[in-house]
XYZ file of N, CA and C in Angstrom:
804
model
N 0.853 -1.191 0.000
C 0.000 0.000 0.000
C 0.888 1.240 0.000
N 0.612 2.171 -0.921
C 1.412 3.388 -1.016
C 1.091 4.334 0.130
N 1.972 5.305 0.330
C 1.800 6.289 1.395
C 0.716 7.295 1.018
N 0.134 7.989 2.006
C -0.843 9.037 1.696
C -0.240 10.113 0.797
N -1.075 10.634 -0.082
C -0.681 11.721 -0.969
C -1.210 13.020 -0.386
N -0.312 13.830 0.145
C -0.736 15.133 0.671
C -1.097 16.035 -0.501
N -2.284 16.603 -0.439
C -2.829 17.371 -1.560
C -3.188 18.775 -1.108
N -2.811 19.758 -1.922
C -3.067 21.167 -1.624
C -4.089 21.705 -2.616
N -5.108 22.381 -2.100
C -6.158 22.967 -2.932
C -5.980 24.488 -2.921
N -5.711 25.048 -4.099
C -5.503 26.488 -4.222
C -6.815 27.150 -4.610
N -7.479 27.762 -3.655
C -8.712 28.499 -3.916
C -8.336 29.944 -4.231
N -8.365 30.280 -5.509
C -7.921 31.605 -5.943
C -8.482 31.903 -7.318
N -8.795 33.166 -7.552
C -9.199 33.606 -8.887
C -8.091 34.365 -9.586
N -6.968 34.582 -8.894
C -5.868 35.304 -9.514
C -6.327 36.644 -10.057
N -5.806 37.008 -11.233
C -6.235 38.208 -11.942
C -6.770 37.805 -13.309
N -8.068 37.975 -13.543
C -8.622 37.600 -14.838
C -7.902 38.318 -15.981
N -7.488 37.553 -16.973
C -6.824 38.103 -18.143
C -5.328 38.259 -18.014
N -4.776 38.007 -16.819
C -3.345 38.231 -16.575
C -2.664 36.883 -16.311
N -2.275 36.210 -17.371
C -1.691 34.884 -17.256
C -0.392 34.908 -16.461
N 0.446 35.906 -16.719
C 1.739 35.987 -16.030
C 1.538 36.107 -14.520
N 0.597 36.937 -14.100
C 0.314 37.097 -12.670
C -0.160 35.774 -12.071
N -1.065 35.111 -12.757
C -1.622 33.865 -12.238
C -0.565 32.782 -12.133
N 0.390 32.778 -13.047
C 1.496 31.826 -12.949
C 2.373 32.131 -11.736
N 2.554 33.414 -11.430
C 3.342 33.768 -10.234
C 2.632 33.311 -8.967
N 1.312 33.502 -8.905
C 0.546 33.039 -7.742
C 0.636 31.521 -7.622
N 0.556 30.829 -8.750
C 0.664 29.378 -8.752
C 2.031 28.927 -8.251
N 3.072 29.613 -8.677
C 4.435 29.284 -8.253
C 4.578 29.456 -6.741
N 4.056 30.567 -6.234
C 4.143 30.827 -4.791
C 3.362 29.771 -4.003
N 2.172 29.405 -4.497
C 1.369 28.387 -3.816
C 2.053 27.029 -3.868
N 2.699 26.726 -4.989
C 3.419 25.457 -5.103
C 4.546 25.382 -4.090
N 5.220 26.499 -3.864
C 6.273 26.524 -2.865
C 5.744 26.265 -1.471
N 4.634 26.897 -1.125
C 4.037 26.691 0.198
C 3.536 25.256 0.348
N 2.929 24.732 -0.726
C 2.424 23.361 -0.673
C 3.567 22.369 -0.491
N 4.653 22.561 -1.241
C 5.805 21.661 -1.130
C 6.418 21.728 0.261
N 6.491 22.928 0.825
C 7.035 23.082 2.174
C 6.194 22.333 3.204
N 4.904 22.180 2.909
C 4.003 21.461 3.818
C 3.977 19.962 3.528
N 4.802 19.518 2.578
C 4.893 18.098 2.276
C 3.926 17.602 1.225
N 3.280 18.519 0.508
C 2.300 18.112 -0.495
C 2.989 17.560 -1.738
N 2.346 16.571 -2.357
C 2.820 16.026 -3.619
C 1.951 16.414 -4.787
N 0.890 17.189 -4.499
C -0.065 17.590 -5.526
C -0.648 18.945 -5.168
N -0.715 19.825 -6.165
C -1.378 21.120 -6.032
C -2.469 21.193 -7.088
N -3.693 21.517 -6.663
C -4.831 21.603 -7.574
C -5.355 23.028 -7.589
N -5.466 23.614 -8.787
C -5.983 24.972 -8.973
C -7.360 24.911 -9.632
N -8.115 26.007 -9.628
C -9.506 25.977 -10.101
C -9.674 25.911 -11.620
N -10.925 25.829 -12.018
C -11.326 25.888 -13.423
C -10.863 27.212 -14.045
N -10.326 27.140 -15.251
C -9.891 28.323 -16.001
C -8.939 29.184 -15.170
N -8.158 28.535 -14.292
C -7.278 29.303 -13.407
C -6.286 30.158 -14.189
N -5.762 29.605 -15.257
C -4.666 30.268 -15.962
C -5.048 31.653 -16.465
N -6.265 31.811 -16.947
C -6.671 33.060 -17.597
C -7.728 33.841 -16.843
N -8.401 33.201 -15.895
C -9.624 33.755 -15.348
C -10.818 33.178 -16.075
N -11.951 33.125 -15.395
C -13.158 32.526 -15.966
C -13.960 33.545 -16.771
N -14.240 34.694 -16.172
C -15.118 35.682 -16.810
C -14.317 36.581 -17.752
N -13.779 35.985 -18.802
C -12.944 36.755 -19.732
C -13.643 36.999 -21.064
N -14.877 36.522 -21.199
C -15.708 36.859 -22.343
C -15.045 36.609 -23.680
N -15.013 37.662 -24.499
C -14.491 37.559 -25.858
C -12.990 37.322 -25.907
N -12.316 37.400 -24.762
C -10.873 37.136 -24.731
C -10.550 35.642 -24.716
N -11.560 34.789 -24.639
C -11.305 33.345 -24.615
C -10.453 32.914 -25.805
N -10.812 33.264 -27.042
C -9.978 32.815 -28.171
C -8.557 33.376 -28.126
N -8.409 34.621 -27.687
C -7.080 35.240 -27.658
C -6.182 34.595 -26.625
N -6.738 34.203 -25.487
C -5.929 33.678 -24.389
C -5.791 32.157 -24.421
N -6.554 31.506 -25.271
C -6.463 30.046 -25.353
C -5.100 29.616 -25.885
N -4.588 28.497 -25.359
C -3.284 27.965 -25.756
C -3.377 26.477 -26.003
N -2.492 25.927 -26.810
C -2.421 24.469 -26.944
C -2.017 23.821 -25.622
N -2.299 22.530 -25.515
C -1.965 21.798 -24.289
C -0.471 21.825 -24.005
N 0.344 21.974 -25.050
C 1.803 22.043 -24.872
C 2.339 23.442 -25.129
N 1.503 24.454 -24.906
C 1.872 25.832 -25.169
C 2.812 26.417 -24.131
N 3.112 27.712 -24.244
C 4.081 28.345 -23.345
C 3.680 28.309 -21.871
N 2.384 28.416 -21.586
C 1.963 28.353 -20.181
C 2.142 26.960 -19.612
N 1.893 25.937 -20.425
C 2.141 24.567 -19.972
C 3.615 24.366 -19.670
N 4.467 24.948 -20.484
C 5.904 24.860 -20.223
C 6.255 25.566 -18.914
N 5.606 26.707 -18.650
C 5.856 27.434 -17.402
C 5.394 26.626 -16.200
N 4.226 25.983 -16.300
C 3.724 25.164 -15.200
C 4.639 23.955 -14.981
N 5.150 23.385 -16.065
C 6.073 22.255 -15.934
C 7.311 22.653 -15.140
N 7.801 23.861 -15.367
C 8.962 24.347 -14.618
C 8.613 24.547 -13.144
N 7.404 25.045 -12.881
C 6.963 25.218 -11.496
C 6.893 23.859 -10.796
N 6.279 22.879 -11.471
C 6.144 21.549 -10.882
C 7.505 20.934 -10.584
N 8.413 21.021 -11.548
C 9.739 20.420 -11.366
C 10.544 21.162 -10.302
N 10.421 22.487 -10.268
C 11.187 23.270 -9.294
C 10.783 22.931 -7.861
N 9.494 22.686 -7.654
C 9.007 22.420 -6.292
C 8.802 20.931 -6.025
N 8.945 20.087 -7.043
C 8.866 18.645 -6.844
C 7.486 18.130 -6.505
N 6.442 18.709 -7.120
C 5.088 18.218 -6.894
C 4.286 18.324 -8.176
N 3.232 17.528 -8.296
C 2.362 17.587 -9.454
C 1.463 18.812 -9.349
N 1.119 19.397 -10.495
C 0.255 20.575 -10.551
C -0.875 20.313 -11.541
N -2.088 20.566 -11.093
C -3.277 20.385 -11.927
C -3.995 21.721 -11.998
N -4.267 22.206 -13.208
C -4.809 23.563 -13.358
C -5.754 23.631 -14.553
N -6.735 24.538 -14.476
C -7.673 24.745 -15.562
C -7.216 25.851 -16.494
N -7.572 25.702 -17.776
C -7.163 26.691 -18.779
C -8.007 26.521 -20.044
N -8.094 27.551 -20.901
C -8.755 27.382 -22.190
C -7.772 26.788 -23.198
N -8.116 25.638 -23.750
C -7.214 24.916 -24.640
C -7.579 25.134 -26.104
N -6.637 25.582 -26.891
C -6.848 25.726 -28.328
C -6.356 24.477 -29.053
N -7.220 23.960 -29.914
C -6.863 22.841 -30.777
C -7.399 23.175 -32.170
N -6.549 23.736 -33.032
C -6.997 24.213 -34.332
C -7.959 25.370 -34.168
N -9.134 25.264 -34.746
C -10.141 26.319 -34.633
C -11.040 26.147 -33.410
N -10.871 25.058 -32.701
C -11.726 24.790 -31.550
C -11.043 25.205 -30.248
N -11.869 25.614 -29.267
C -11.377 25.933 -27.931
C -12.162 25.092 -26.920
N -11.448 24.442 -26.031
C -12.055 23.609 -25.003
C -11.810 24.220 -23.624
N -12.743 23.992 -22.717
C -12.537 24.295 -21.302
C -11.823 23.080 -20.722
N -10.520 23.207 -20.501
C -9.692 22.041 -20.190
C -9.003 22.173 -18.840
N -8.447 21.062 -18.397
C -7.601 21.036 -17.203
C -6.492 20.028 -17.444
N -5.296 20.370 -17.005
C -4.116 19.559 -17.282
C -3.329 19.289 -16.005
N -2.830 18.064 -15.910
C -1.952 17.689 -14.797
C -0.529 17.538 -15.315
N 0.404 18.175 -14.616
C 1.831 18.063 -14.903
C 2.483 17.362 -13.723
N 3.295 16.343 -13.990
C 3.912 15.574 -12.926
C 5.042 16.311 -12.233
N 5.515 15.783 -11.109
C 6.562 16.445 -10.326
C 7.902 16.539 -11.038
N 8.051 15.819 -12.139
C 9.268 15.942 -12.944
C 9.065 16.843 -14.152
N 7.882 17.486 -14.238
C 7.586 18.386 -15.333
C 6.982 17.708 -16.552
N 6.671 16.413 -16.445
C 6.101 15.664 -17.560
C 4.578 15.722 -17.528
N 3.905 15.986 -18.652
C 2.439 15.972 -18.674
C 1.889 14.608 -18.282
N 0.849 14.614 -17.433
C 0.224 13.375 -16.977
C -1.119 13.129 -17.656
N -1.948 14.165 -17.726
C -3.250 14.022 -18.368
C -3.771 15.392 -18.773
N -4.653 15.387 -19.753
C -5.350 16.591 -20.180
C -6.808 16.217 -20.409
N -7.718 16.931 -19.751
C -9.141 16.620 -19.818
C -9.914 17.817 -20.356
N -10.877 17.542 -21.232
C -11.734 18.570 -21.809
C -13.148 18.442 -21.257
N -13.663 19.503 -20.687
C -14.976 19.495 -20.046
C -16.050 18.992 -21.009
N -16.824 18.015 -20.553
C -17.810 17.382 -21.424
C -19.202 17.998 -21.315
N -19.519 18.599 -20.181
C -20.837 19.188 -19.956
C -20.667 20.690 -19.733
N -21.004 21.475 -20.730
C -20.818 22.929 -20.663
C -22.018 23.573 -19.970
N -21.721 24.513 -19.074
C -22.765 25.145 -18.273
C -23.078 26.549 -18.792
N -24.333 26.793 -19.081
C -24.782 28.150 -19.350
C -24.368 28.696 -20.710
N -24.909 29.876 -21.025
C -24.706 30.492 -22.335
C -23.249 30.848 -22.584
N -22.535 31.332 -21.553
C -21.143 31.747 -21.738
C -20.291 30.579 -22.226
N -20.362 29.458 -21.545
C -19.539 28.308 -21.932
C -19.982 27.738 -23.271
N -21.284 27.646 -23.491
C -21.774 27.059 -24.732
C -21.450 27.932 -25.944
N -21.282 29.220 -25.726
C -20.916 30.120 -26.822
C -19.440 30.036 -27.171
N -18.574 29.860 -26.155
C -17.136 30.001 -26.369
C -16.372 28.679 -26.458
N -16.968 27.572 -26.013
C -16.217 26.323 -25.944
C -16.890 25.203 -26.728
N -16.074 24.263 -27.153
C -16.524 23.002 -27.728
C -16.533 21.956 -26.614
N -17.591 21.168 -26.478
C -17.587 20.142 -25.422
C -16.625 19.014 -25.745
N -15.945 18.518 -24.726
C -15.100 17.347 -24.901
C -15.941 16.097 -25.072
N -15.319 15.021 -25.540
C -16.067 13.789 -25.774
C -15.421 12.561 -25.150
N -14.471 12.775 -24.236
C -13.839 11.658 -23.538
C -14.209 11.747 -22.057
N -15.094 10.873 -21.553
C -15.610 11.035 -20.197
C -14.641 10.676 -19.086
N -13.731 9.727 -19.338
C -12.809 9.284 -18.288
C -11.381 9.430 -18.785
N -10.633 10.300 -18.121
C -9.207 10.486 -18.391
C -8.484 10.256 -17.073
N -7.425 9.432 -17.069
C -6.751 9.046 -15.837
C -5.235 9.075 -15.989
N -4.571 9.088 -14.840
C -3.110 8.969 -14.800
C -2.743 8.384 -13.439
N -1.492 7.965 -13.316
C -0.986 7.444 -12.046
C -0.141 8.502 -11.360
N -0.350 8.661 -10.072
C 0.420 9.622 -9.288
C 0.542 9.120 -7.862
N 1.762 8.952 -7.399
C 1.988 8.562 -6.021
C 1.295 7.275 -5.618
N 1.180 6.324 -6.552
C 0.523 5.063 -6.245
C -0.986 5.111 -6.320
N -1.525 6.249 -6.716
C -2.969 6.409 -6.853
C -3.338 6.604 -8.315
N -4.547 6.193 -8.648
C -5.072 6.487 -9.978
C -5.912 7.762 -9.870
N -5.443 8.822 -10.509
C -6.174 10.086 -10.474
C -6.996 10.229 -11.750
N -8.128 10.911 -11.628
C -8.988 11.211 -12.762
C -9.429 12.654 -12.703
N -10.062 13.130 -13.773
C -10.422 14.540 -13.859
C -11.837 14.722 -14.399
N -12.542 15.659 -13.790
C -13.761 16.256 -14.323
C -13.630 17.753 -14.102
N -14.546 18.540 -14.658
C -14.516 19.987 -14.451
C -15.916 20.466 -14.072
N -16.032 21.068 -12.908
C -17.211 21.805 -12.440
C -18.518 21.053 -12.696
N -19.323 21.531 -13.658
C -20.652 21.000 -13.946
C -20.631 19.489 -14.180
N -19.520 18.969 -14.692
C -19.406 17.529 -14.949
C -19.736 16.693 -13.722
N -19.285 17.142 -12.539
C -19.434 16.329 -11.334
C -20.881 16.280 -10.857
N -21.719 17.177 -11.378
C -23.118 17.209 -10.975
C -23.945 16.137 -11.687
N -23.320 15.419 -12.619
C -23.960 14.287 -13.278
C -23.408 13.010 -12.641
N -24.228 12.274 -11.896
C -23.709 11.107 -11.182
C -23.100 10.068 -12.110
N -23.577 10.019 -13.357
C -23.030 9.048 -14.303
C -21.531 9.276 -14.530
N -21.113 10.527 -14.551
C -19.700 10.842 -14.775
C -18.828 10.278 -13.665
N -19.250 10.491 -12.426
C -18.448 10.047 -11.289
C -18.471 8.526 -11.186
N -19.621 7.924 -11.445
C -19.704 6.465 -11.401
C -18.827 5.843 -12.481
N -18.747 6.479 -13.656
C -17.859 5.964 -14.708
C -16.416 5.941 -14.218
N -16.015 6.972 -13.461
C -14.668 6.994 -12.897
C -14.501 5.896 -11.854
N -15.526 5.674 -11.040
C -15.442 4.616 -10.029
C -15.243 3.259 -10.689
N -15.985 3.004 -11.754
C -15.884 1.713 -12.430
C -14.552 1.556 -13.150
N -13.923 2.696 -13.484
C -12.609 2.656 -14.137
C -11.467 2.649 -13.125
N -11.801 2.672 -11.821
C -10.776 2.540 -10.795
C -10.154 3.836 -10.315
N -10.783 4.972 -10.575
C -10.242 6.241 -10.082
C -10.243 6.258 -8.554
N -9.107 6.614 -7.969
C -8.980 6.735 -6.515
C -9.200 8.176 -6.036
N -8.675 9.113 -6.802
C -8.762 10.532 -6.468
C -9.262 11.275 -7.693
N -10.440 11.875 -7.573
C -11.043 12.620 -8.672
C -10.778 14.110 -8.457
N -10.100 14.739 -9.424
C -9.776 16.157 -9.353
C -10.826 16.943 -10.114
N -11.444 17.917 -9.440
C -12.536 18.672 -10.049
C -12.301 20.169 -9.854
N -11.556 20.810 -10.742
C -11.469 22.274 -10.693
C -12.824 22.855 -11.077
N -13.214 23.932 -10.414
C -14.569 24.434 -10.621
C -14.598 25.958 -10.580
N -15.694 26.493 -11.113
C -15.999 27.924 -11.009
C -17.432 28.015 -10.490
N -17.620 27.477 -9.280
C -18.946 27.358 -8.695
C -19.400 28.716 -8.162
N -20.578 29.129 -8.556
C -21.048 30.479 -8.243
C -22.316 30.456 -7.400
N -22.594 31.589 -6.778
C -23.843 31.795 -6.042
C -25.008 31.688 -7.023
N -26.113 30.996 -6.670
C -26.494 30.453 -5.370
C -26.345 28.927 -5.297
N -25.333 28.367 -5.928
C -25.227 26.916 -6.022
C -24.211 26.332 -5.050
N -24.008 26.996 -3.912
C -22.992 26.539 -2.965
C -23.303 25.162 -2.377
N -24.566 24.722 -2.474
C -24.907 23.390 -1.964
C -24.113 22.300 -2.678
N -23.643 22.587 -3.898
C -22.851 21.581 -4.614
C -21.573 21.282 -3.836
N -20.872 22.336 -3.423
C -19.649 22.156 -2.649
C -19.943 21.619 -1.258
N -21.021 22.105 -0.649
C -21.315 21.742 0.734
C -21.848 20.316 0.862
N -22.693 19.887 -0.058
C -23.417 18.623 0.101
C -23.179 17.629 -1.023
N -23.309 18.073 -2.274
C -23.282 17.136 -3.391
C -21.934 16.454 -3.535
N -20.846 17.225 -3.456
C -19.520 16.640 -3.679
C -19.181 15.566 -2.638
N -19.400 15.807 -1.329
C -19.149 14.721 -0.373
C -20.006 13.477 -0.636
N -21.246 13.670 -1.089
C -22.092 12.523 -1.416
C -21.524 11.764 -2.619
N -21.046 12.484 -3.639
C -20.433 11.817 -4.783
C -19.245 10.955 -4.327
N -18.426 11.494 -3.437
C -17.276 10.741 -2.944
C -17.729 9.474 -2.235
N -18.799 9.570 -1.446
C -19.301 8.423 -0.697
C -19.929 7.384 -1.604
N -20.812 7.806 -2.511
C -21.560 6.835 -3.302
C -20.699 6.124 -4.343
N -19.564 6.757 -4.740
C -18.676 6.122 -5.712
C -17.343 5.710 -5.106
N -17.183 5.864 -3.789
C -16.037 5.346 -3.055
C -14.698 5.804 -3.637
N -14.469 7.097 -3.490
C -13.219 7.707 -3.926
C -13.026 9.004 -3.148
N -11.837 9.553 -3.252
C -11.601 10.912 -2.777
C -11.944 11.876 -3.921
N -12.513 13.025 -3.567
C -12.826 14.059 -4.558
C -12.252 15.390 -4.081
N -11.379 15.974 -4.908
C -10.824 17.306 -4.635
C -11.547 18.303 -5.517
N -12.375 19.114 -4.910
C -13.233 20.087 -5.614
C -12.687 21.474 -5.288
N -12.126 22.153 -6.284
C -11.330 23.358 -6.024
C -11.929 24.540 -6.789
N -12.375 25.535 -6.033
C -13.181 26.627 -6.585
C -12.414 27.944 -6.677
N -12.997 28.844 -7.448
C -12.567 30.226 -7.481
C -13.199 30.964 -6.295
N -12.838 32.229 -6.096
C -13.349 32.979 -4.949
C -13.597 34.428 -5.335
N -14.664 35.003 -4.793
C -14.933 36.419 -4.974
C -15.691 36.730 -6.261
N -15.850 38.021 -6.527
C -16.602 38.477 -7.696
C -15.692 38.574 -8.913
N -16.248 38.185 -10.055
C -15.508 38.232 -11.307
C -16.532 38.478 -12.417
N -16.535 39.690 -12.959
C -17.544 40.036 -13.944
C -18.930 39.927 -13.338
N -19.797 39.190 -14.013
C -21.167 39.019 -13.529
C -21.302 37.888 -12.524
N -20.205 37.195 -12.246
C -20.263 36.014 -11.396
C -19.751 36.294 -9.987
N -20.356 35.608 -9.014
C -19.884 35.641 -7.626
C -19.548 34.213 -7.222
N -18.253 33.921 -7.127
C -17.819 32.572 -6.814
C -17.839 32.362 -5.303
N -18.258 31.162 -4.881
C -18.571 30.932 -3.471
C -17.437 30.285 -2.682
N -16.309 29.955 -3.317
C -15.236 29.298 -2.564
C -15.670 27.919 -2.102
N -15.433 27.635 -0.826
C -15.850 26.379 -0.186
C -15.195 25.138 -0.795
N -13.994 25.299 -1.334
C -13.256 24.148 -1.870
C -13.172 23.045 -0.811
N -13.192 21.791 -1.279
C -13.233 20.686 -0.327
C -12.484 19.482 -0.875
N -11.801 18.783 0.020
C -11.294 17.447 -0.261
C -12.164 16.495 0.539
N -13.025 15.758 -0.152
C -13.968 14.847 0.498
C -13.450 13.425 0.414
N -13.629 12.656 1.493
C -13.185 11.272 1.534
C -14.282 10.315 1.125
N -13.952 9.042 0.969
C -14.949 8.036 0.572
C -16.002 7.765 1.639
N -15.815 8.314 2.819
C -16.830 8.236 3.864
C -17.768 9.435 3.834
N -17.593 10.324 2.842
C -18.442 11.500 2.724
C -18.073 12.630 3.653
N -16.933 12.530 4.308
C -16.505 13.543 5.276
C -15.395 14.389 4.681
N -15.476 15.708 4.877
C -14.474 16.631 4.356
C -13.178 16.498 5.144
N -12.082 16.260 4.443
C -10.768 16.241 5.075
C -10.201 17.651 5.193
N -10.623 18.535 4.291
C -10.235 19.939 4.341
C -11.346 20.735 3.689
N -11.591 21.929 4.199
C -12.650 22.772 3.658
C -12.201 24.225 3.727
N -12.226 24.910 2.600
C -11.877 26.330 2.565
C -13.095 27.178 2.914
N -12.823 28.449 3.216
C -13.896 29.413 3.435
C -14.320 30.053 2.125
N -14.609 31.353 2.166
C -15.106 32.040 0.976
C -14.032 32.837 0.242
N -12.863 33.021 0.850
C -11.846 33.872 0.241
C -10.679 33.090 -0.333
N -9.621 33.833 -0.700
C -8.408 33.208 -1.232
C -7.762 32.360 -0.125
N -7.394 31.130 -0.472
C -6.923 30.224 0.584
C -6.202 29.030 -0.036
N -5.267 28.483 0.714
C -4.622 27.217 0.359
C -4.896 26.251 1.496
N -5.609 25.163 1.195
C -5.911 24.165 2.226
C -5.264 22.846 1.837
N -4.863 22.088 2.839
C -4.052 20.888 2.612
C -4.606 19.728 3.435
N -4.681 18.548 2.809
C -5.110 17.341 3.513
C -4.559 16.134 2.778
N -4.637 14.977 3.416
C -4.072 13.752 2.862
C -5.130 12.893 2.174
N -4.729 12.277 1.083
C -5.496 11.214 0.438
C -4.827 9.906 0.845
N -5.535 9.085 1.613
C -4.952 7.910 2.256
C -5.400 6.626 1.544
N -4.504 5.969 0.802
C -4.880 4.732 0.091
C -5.351 3.622 1.026
N -4.774 3.532 2.212
C -5.179 2.477 3.146
C -6.619 2.688 3.599
N -6.972 3.930 3.918
C -8.353 4.200 4.322
C -9.314 3.965 3.161
N -8.883 4.331 1.949
C -9.725 4.114 0.779
C -10.006 2.624 0.579
N -8.985 1.792 0.706
C -9.166 0.344 0.559
C -10.106 -0.202 1.626
N -9.938 0.272 2.863
C -10.808 -0.166 3.957
C -12.253 0.248 3.702
N -12.426 1.474 3.217
C -13.770 1.973 2.949
C -14.445 1.179 1.839
N -13.685 0.868 0.791
C -14.249 0.107 -0.327
C -14.625 -1.309 0.095
N -13.880 -1.867 1.041
C -14.209 -3.206 1.547
C -15.513 -3.186 2.326
N -15.718 -2.115 3.093
C -16.886 -2.054 3.960
C -18.136 -1.505 3.300
N -17.984 -0.739 2.218
C -19.141 -0.105 1.571
C -19.604 -0.985 0.401
N -20.872 -1.391 0.354
C -21.317 -2.356 -0.664
C -21.844 -1.740 -1.955
N -21.831 -0.410 -2.091
C -22.490 0.209 -3.244
C -22.050 -0.384 -4.581
N -20.757 -0.425 -4.812
C -20.285 -0.875 -6.119
C -20.498 -2.374 -6.304
N -20.384 -3.140 -5.223
C -20.594 -4.592 -5.320
C -22.061 -4.938 -5.562
N -22.963 -4.132 -5.003
C -24.388 -4.455 -5.053
C -25.107 -3.871 -6.268
N -24.371 -3.244 -7.159
C -24.996 -2.709 -8.368
C -25.642 -3.838 -9.185
N -26.701 -3.493 -9.939
C -27.350 -4.429 -10.866
C -27.407 -3.752 -12.240
N -26.292 -3.759 -12.959
C -26.209 -3.008 -14.218
C -27.277 -3.382 -15.229
N -27.756 -4.616 -15.207
C -28.785 -5.005 -16.155
C -30.062 -4.204 -16.034
N -30.309 -3.611 -14.873
C -31.502 -2.800 -14.663
C -31.335 -1.365 -15.132
N -30.091 -0.951 -15.420
C -29.822 0.472 -15.621
C -29.759 0.888 -17.087
N -29.860 -0.059 -18.013
C -29.699 0.285 -19.429
C -30.626 1.416 -19.866
N -31.892 1.457 -19.450
C -32.762 2.558 -19.898
C -32.275 3.932 -19.480
N -31.464 3.994 -18.418
C -30.982 5.290 -17.952
C -30.016 5.932 -18.942
N -29.384 5.126 -19.778
C -28.398 5.645 -20.733
C -29.014 5.956 -22.087
N -30.322 5.726 -22.232
C -30.986 6.012 -23.497
C -31.384 7.465 -23.573
N -31.287 8.049 -24.770
C -31.623 9.462 -24.950
C -33.104 9.671 -24.703
């Protein structure tokens, strides 16, 4: 059994439109996280550029291996921890709401494109992704990724559970009045699908949006291991493989499923 993975959740909105500033904040947070023994730093949805950037989405979008990815790789390698962050990804003429994990040696681990776009802003500026489960190995754990609205569909999280995800990373831009998602829904998702879920939000007002913070690392028992308030914050907690294995042994949800009864649920 591998050792616990100390994980740091960076609740911050940085400066919308100022990529260089946001990279500096990320670098500083990575240093603090590494000093606390963390092996993983998770930043929010669209962290790199800001969320409420409107028509600047195409201008600020970058390829998955673009200059900002190279900068994050240097941050990860300099501090010796993995970094997971949200950004607008350009792929030809298309732009995706994406999130990427860079390993502690600066090597890309995974890149995920948001599959369920929320509201008029996202549907106008982004193309939905079409790969529901993206995973990588980190510190003896299988990590997976969703983004914000994705986690509100139980099918998405259950697909990760069936694929063996141990720690689900969910950068988000959760806004008022939907704070119940962070407070209640995310811990329930962790419990019903028997995994850890790191849900990492933006904070404060940004354009027309008011982000509620409340980032949380929820365990497979549905209990928060760390919970942020409403402002800028770095919170740290452990993802424990031994506890996860014990919880999966004792919780019958996945064993007691009857998939033959569920086929109609997947029909349009």
